[in-house]
JSON list of C-alpha atoms in Angstrom, two decimals:
[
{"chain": "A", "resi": 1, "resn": "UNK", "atom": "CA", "xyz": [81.80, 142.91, 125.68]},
{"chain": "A", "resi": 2, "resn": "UNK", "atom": "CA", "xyz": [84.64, 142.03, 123.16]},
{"chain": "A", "resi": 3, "resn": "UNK", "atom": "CA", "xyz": [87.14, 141.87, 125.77]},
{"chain": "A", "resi": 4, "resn": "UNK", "atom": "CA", "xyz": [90.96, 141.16, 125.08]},
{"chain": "A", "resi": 5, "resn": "UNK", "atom": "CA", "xyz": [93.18, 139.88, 126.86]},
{"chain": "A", "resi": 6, "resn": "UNK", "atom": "CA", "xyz": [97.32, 140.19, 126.95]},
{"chain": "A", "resi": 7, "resn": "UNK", "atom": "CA", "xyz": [98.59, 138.76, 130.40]},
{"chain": "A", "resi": 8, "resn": "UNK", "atom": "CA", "xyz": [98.21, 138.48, 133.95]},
{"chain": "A", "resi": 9, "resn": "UNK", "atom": "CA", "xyz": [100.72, 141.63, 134.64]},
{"chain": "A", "resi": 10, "resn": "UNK", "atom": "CA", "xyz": [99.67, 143.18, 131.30]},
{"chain": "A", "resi": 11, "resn": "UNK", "atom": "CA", "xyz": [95.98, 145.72, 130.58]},
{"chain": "A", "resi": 12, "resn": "UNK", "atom": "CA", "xyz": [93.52, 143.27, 128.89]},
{"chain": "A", "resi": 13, "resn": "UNK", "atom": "CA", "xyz": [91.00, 144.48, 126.30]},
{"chain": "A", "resi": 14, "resn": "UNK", "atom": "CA", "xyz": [86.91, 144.45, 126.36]},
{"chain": "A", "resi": 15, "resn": "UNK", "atom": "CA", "xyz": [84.15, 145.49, 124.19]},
{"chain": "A", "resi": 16, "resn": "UNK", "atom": "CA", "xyz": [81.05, 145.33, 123.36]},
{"chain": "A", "resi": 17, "resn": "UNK", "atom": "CA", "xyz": [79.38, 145.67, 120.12]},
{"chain": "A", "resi": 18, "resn": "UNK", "atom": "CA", "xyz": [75.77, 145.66, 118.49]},
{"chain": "A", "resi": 19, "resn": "UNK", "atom": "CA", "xyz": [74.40, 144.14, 115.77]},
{"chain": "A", "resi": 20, "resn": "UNK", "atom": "CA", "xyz": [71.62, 143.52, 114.05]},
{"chain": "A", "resi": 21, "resn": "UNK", "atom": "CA", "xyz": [70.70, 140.32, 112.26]},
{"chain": "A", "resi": 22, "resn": "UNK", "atom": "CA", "xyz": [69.14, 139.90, 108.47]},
{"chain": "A", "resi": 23, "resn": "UNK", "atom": "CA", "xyz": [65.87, 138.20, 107.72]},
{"chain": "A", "resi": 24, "resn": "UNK", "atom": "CA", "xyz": [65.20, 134.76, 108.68]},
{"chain": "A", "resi": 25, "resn": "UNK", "atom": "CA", "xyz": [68.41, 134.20, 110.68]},
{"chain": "A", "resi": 26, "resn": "UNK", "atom": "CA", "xyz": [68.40, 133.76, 115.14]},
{"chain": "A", "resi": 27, "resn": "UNK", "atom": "CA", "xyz": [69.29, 137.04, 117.02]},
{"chain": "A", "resi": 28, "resn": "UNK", "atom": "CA", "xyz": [70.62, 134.27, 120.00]},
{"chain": "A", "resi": 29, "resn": "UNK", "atom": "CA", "xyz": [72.35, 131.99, 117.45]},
{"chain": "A", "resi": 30, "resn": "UNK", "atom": "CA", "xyz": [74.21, 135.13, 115.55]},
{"chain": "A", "resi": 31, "resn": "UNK", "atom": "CA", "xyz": [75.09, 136.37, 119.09]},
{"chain": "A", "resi": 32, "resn": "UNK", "atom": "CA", "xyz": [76.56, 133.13, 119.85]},
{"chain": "A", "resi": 33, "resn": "UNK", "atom": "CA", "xyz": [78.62, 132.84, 116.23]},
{"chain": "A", "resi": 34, "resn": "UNK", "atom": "CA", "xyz": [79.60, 136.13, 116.81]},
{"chain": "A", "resi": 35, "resn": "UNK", "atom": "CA", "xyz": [81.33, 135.86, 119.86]},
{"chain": "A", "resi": 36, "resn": "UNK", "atom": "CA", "xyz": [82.96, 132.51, 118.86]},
{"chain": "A", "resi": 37, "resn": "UNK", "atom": "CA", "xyz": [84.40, 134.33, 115.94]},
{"chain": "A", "resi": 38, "resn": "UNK", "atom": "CA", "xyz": [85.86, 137.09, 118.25]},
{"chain": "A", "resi": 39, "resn": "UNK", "atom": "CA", "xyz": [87.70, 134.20, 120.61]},
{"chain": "A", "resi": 40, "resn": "UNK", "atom": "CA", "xyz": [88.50, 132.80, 117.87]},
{"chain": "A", "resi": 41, "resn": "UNK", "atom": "CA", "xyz": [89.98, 135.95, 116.12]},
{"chain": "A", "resi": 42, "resn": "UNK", "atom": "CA", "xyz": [91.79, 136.91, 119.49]},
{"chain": "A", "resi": 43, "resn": "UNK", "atom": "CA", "xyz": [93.34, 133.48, 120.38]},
{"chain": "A", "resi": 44, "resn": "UNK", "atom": "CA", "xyz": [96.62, 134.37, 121.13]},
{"chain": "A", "resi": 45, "resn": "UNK", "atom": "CA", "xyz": [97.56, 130.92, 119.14]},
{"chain": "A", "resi": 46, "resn": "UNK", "atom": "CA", "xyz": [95.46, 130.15, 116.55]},
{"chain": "A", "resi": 47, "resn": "UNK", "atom": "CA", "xyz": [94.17, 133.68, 116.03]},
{"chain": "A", "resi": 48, "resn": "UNK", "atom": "CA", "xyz": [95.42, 137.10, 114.76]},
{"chain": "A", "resi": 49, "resn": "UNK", "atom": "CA", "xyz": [94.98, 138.64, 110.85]},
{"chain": "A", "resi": 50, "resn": "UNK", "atom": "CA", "xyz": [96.43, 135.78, 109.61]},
{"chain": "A", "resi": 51, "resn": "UNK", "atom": "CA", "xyz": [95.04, 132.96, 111.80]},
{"chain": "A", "resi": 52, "resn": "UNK", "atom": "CA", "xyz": [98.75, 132.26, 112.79]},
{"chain": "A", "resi": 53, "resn": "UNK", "atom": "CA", "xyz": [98.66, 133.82, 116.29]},
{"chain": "A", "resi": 54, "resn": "UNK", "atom": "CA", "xyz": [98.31, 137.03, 117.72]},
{"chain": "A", "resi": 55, "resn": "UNK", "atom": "CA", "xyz": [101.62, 138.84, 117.19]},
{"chain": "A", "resi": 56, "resn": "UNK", "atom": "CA", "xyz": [103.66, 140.28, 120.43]},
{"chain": "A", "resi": 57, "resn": "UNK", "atom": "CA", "xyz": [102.98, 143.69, 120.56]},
{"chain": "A", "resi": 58, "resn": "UNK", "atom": "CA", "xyz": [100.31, 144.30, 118.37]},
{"chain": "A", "resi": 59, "resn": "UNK", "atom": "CA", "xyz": [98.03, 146.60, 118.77]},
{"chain": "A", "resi": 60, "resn": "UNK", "atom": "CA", "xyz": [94.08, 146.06, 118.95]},
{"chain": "A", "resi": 61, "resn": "UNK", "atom": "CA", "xyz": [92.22, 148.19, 116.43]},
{"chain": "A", "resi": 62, "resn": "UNK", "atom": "CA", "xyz": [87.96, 148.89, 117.46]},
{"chain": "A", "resi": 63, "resn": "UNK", "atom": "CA", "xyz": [87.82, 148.42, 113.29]},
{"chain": "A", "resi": 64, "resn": "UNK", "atom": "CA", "xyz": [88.89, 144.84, 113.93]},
{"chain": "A", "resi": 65, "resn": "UNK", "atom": "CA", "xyz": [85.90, 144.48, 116.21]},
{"chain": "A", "resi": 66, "resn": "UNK", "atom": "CA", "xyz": [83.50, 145.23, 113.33]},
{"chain": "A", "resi": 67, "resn": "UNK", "atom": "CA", "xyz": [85.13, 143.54, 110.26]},
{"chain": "A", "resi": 68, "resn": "UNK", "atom": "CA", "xyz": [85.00, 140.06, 112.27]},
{"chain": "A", "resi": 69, "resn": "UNK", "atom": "CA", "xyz": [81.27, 140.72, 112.66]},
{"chain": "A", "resi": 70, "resn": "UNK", "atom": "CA", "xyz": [80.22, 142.24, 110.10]},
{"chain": "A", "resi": 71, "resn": "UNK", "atom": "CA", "xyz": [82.05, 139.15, 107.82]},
{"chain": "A", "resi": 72, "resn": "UNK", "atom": "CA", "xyz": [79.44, 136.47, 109.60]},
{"chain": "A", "resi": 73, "resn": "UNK", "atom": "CA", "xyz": [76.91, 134.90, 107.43]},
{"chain": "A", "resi": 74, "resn": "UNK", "atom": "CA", "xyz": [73.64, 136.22, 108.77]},
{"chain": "A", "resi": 75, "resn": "UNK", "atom": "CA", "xyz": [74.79, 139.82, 109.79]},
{"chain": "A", "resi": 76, "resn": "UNK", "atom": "CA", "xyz": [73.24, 142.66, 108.31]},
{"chain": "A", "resi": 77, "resn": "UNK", "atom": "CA", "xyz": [74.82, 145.48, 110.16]},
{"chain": "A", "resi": 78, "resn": "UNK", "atom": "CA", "xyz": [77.12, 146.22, 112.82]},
{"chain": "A", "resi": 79, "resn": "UNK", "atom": "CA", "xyz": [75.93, 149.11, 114.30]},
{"chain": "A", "resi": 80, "resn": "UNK", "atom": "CA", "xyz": [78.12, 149.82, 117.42]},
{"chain": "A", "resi": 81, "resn": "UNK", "atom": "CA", "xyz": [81.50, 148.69, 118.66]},
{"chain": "A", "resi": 82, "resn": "UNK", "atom": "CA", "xyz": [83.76, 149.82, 121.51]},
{"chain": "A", "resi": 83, "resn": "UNK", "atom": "CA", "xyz": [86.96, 148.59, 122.83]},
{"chain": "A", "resi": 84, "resn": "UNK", "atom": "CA", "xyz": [88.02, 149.09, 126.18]},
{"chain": "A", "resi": 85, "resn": "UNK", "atom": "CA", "xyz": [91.28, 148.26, 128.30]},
{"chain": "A", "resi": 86, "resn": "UNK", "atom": "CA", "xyz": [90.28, 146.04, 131.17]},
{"chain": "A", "resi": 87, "resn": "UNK", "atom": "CA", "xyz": [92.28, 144.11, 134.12]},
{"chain": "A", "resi": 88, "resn": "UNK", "atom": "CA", "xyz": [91.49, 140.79, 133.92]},
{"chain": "A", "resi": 89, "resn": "UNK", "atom": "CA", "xyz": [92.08, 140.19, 137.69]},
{"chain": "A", "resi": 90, "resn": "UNK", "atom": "CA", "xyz": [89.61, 142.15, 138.93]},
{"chain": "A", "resi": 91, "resn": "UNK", "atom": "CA", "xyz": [87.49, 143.06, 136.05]},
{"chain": "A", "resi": 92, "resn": "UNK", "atom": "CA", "xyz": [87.61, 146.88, 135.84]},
{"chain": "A", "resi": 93, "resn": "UNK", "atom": "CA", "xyz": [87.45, 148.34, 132.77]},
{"chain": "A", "resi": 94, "resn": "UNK", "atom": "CA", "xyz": [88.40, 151.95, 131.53]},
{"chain": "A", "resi": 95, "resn": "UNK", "atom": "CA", "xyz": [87.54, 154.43, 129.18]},
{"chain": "A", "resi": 96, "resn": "UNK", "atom": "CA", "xyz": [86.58, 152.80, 125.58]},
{"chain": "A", "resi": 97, "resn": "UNK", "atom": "CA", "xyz": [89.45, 153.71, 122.96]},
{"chain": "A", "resi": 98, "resn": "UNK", "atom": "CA", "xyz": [89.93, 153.41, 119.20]},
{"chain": "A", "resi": 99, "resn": "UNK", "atom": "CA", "xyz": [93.51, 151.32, 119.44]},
{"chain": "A", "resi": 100, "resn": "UNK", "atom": "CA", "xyz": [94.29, 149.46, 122.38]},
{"chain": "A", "resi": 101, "resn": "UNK", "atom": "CA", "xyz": [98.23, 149.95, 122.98]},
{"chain": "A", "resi": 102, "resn": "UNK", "atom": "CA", "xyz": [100.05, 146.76, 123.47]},
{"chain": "A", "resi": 103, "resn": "UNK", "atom": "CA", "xyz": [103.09, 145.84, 125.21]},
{"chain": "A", "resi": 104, "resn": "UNK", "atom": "CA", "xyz": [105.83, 144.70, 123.04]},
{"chain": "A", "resi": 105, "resn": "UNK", "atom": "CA", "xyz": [106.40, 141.61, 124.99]},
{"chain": "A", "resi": 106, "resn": "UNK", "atom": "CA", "xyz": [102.59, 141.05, 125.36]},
{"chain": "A", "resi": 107, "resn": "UNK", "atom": "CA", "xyz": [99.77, 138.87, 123.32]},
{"chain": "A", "resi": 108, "resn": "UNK", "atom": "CA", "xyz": [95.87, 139.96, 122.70]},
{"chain": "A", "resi": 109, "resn": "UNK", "atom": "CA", "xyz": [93.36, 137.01, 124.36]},
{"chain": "A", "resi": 110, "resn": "UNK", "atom": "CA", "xyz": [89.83, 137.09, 124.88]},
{"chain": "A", "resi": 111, "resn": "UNK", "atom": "CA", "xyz": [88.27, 137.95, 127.90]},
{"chain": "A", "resi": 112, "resn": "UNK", "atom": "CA", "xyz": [83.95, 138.28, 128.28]},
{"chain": "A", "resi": 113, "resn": "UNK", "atom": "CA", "xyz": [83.24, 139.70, 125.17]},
{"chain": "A", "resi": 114, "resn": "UNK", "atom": "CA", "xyz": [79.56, 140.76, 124.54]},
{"chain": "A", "resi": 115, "resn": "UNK", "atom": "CA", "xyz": [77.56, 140.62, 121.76]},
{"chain": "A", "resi": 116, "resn": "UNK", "atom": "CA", "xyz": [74.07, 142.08, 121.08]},
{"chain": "A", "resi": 117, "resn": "UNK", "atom": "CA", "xyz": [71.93, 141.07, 118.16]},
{"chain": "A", "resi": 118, "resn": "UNK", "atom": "CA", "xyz": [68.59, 142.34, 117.75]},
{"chain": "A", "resi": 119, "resn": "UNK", "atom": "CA", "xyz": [66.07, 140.81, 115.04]},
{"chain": "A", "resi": 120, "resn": "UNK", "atom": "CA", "xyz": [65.78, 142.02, 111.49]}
]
């Protein structure tokens, strides 16, 4: 799942997403760049479009979910992604959306994302 997350009091975000991977690169070692990318791209710090945080009240686009993948070396396709509000305290998740609505005085973080990448 590519799960989000904003804080304790606000929805988080998780998704999940398919890939598959090109010739001659590691299903398990794509699926484990892939979901360091997504933490990384998340990181309410150090992440965001511009690696300079996640802005307050920014919203959380599915496309964002498949240009962070589909951008790592060894990725052929991304085939599926979903994006899906979530509360990170007890793990429920709801419906998957397009654009995950963000409170204005909230940040994006990561929370269990999961990534599937079958061989080329």
């Amino acid at each position: 799942m590519l799960p989000l997350k904003t804080t304790a009091a606000d929805p988080a975000a998780a998704g999940f997403a398919t890939a598959s991977a090109r010739p001659g690169s590691t299903p398990p070692r794509r699926t484990a760049a892939g979901l360091q990318a997504l933490y990384e791209y998340f990181h309410p710090i150090s992440g965001g479009p511009d690696r300079n945080g996640w802005p307050f009240g920014r919203p959380v686009h599915v496309g964002e979910v498949y240009s962070v993948l589909q951008a790592l070396r060894g990725t052929e396709l991304v085939e599926d992604a979903r994006l899906f509000g979530a509360d990170p305290t007890t793990g429920q998740r709801g419906q998957a959306v397009q654009r995950l609505q963000i409170e204005p005085h909230a940040l994006v973080f990561s929370y269990e994302h999961q990534v599937l990448v079958e061989g080329a």
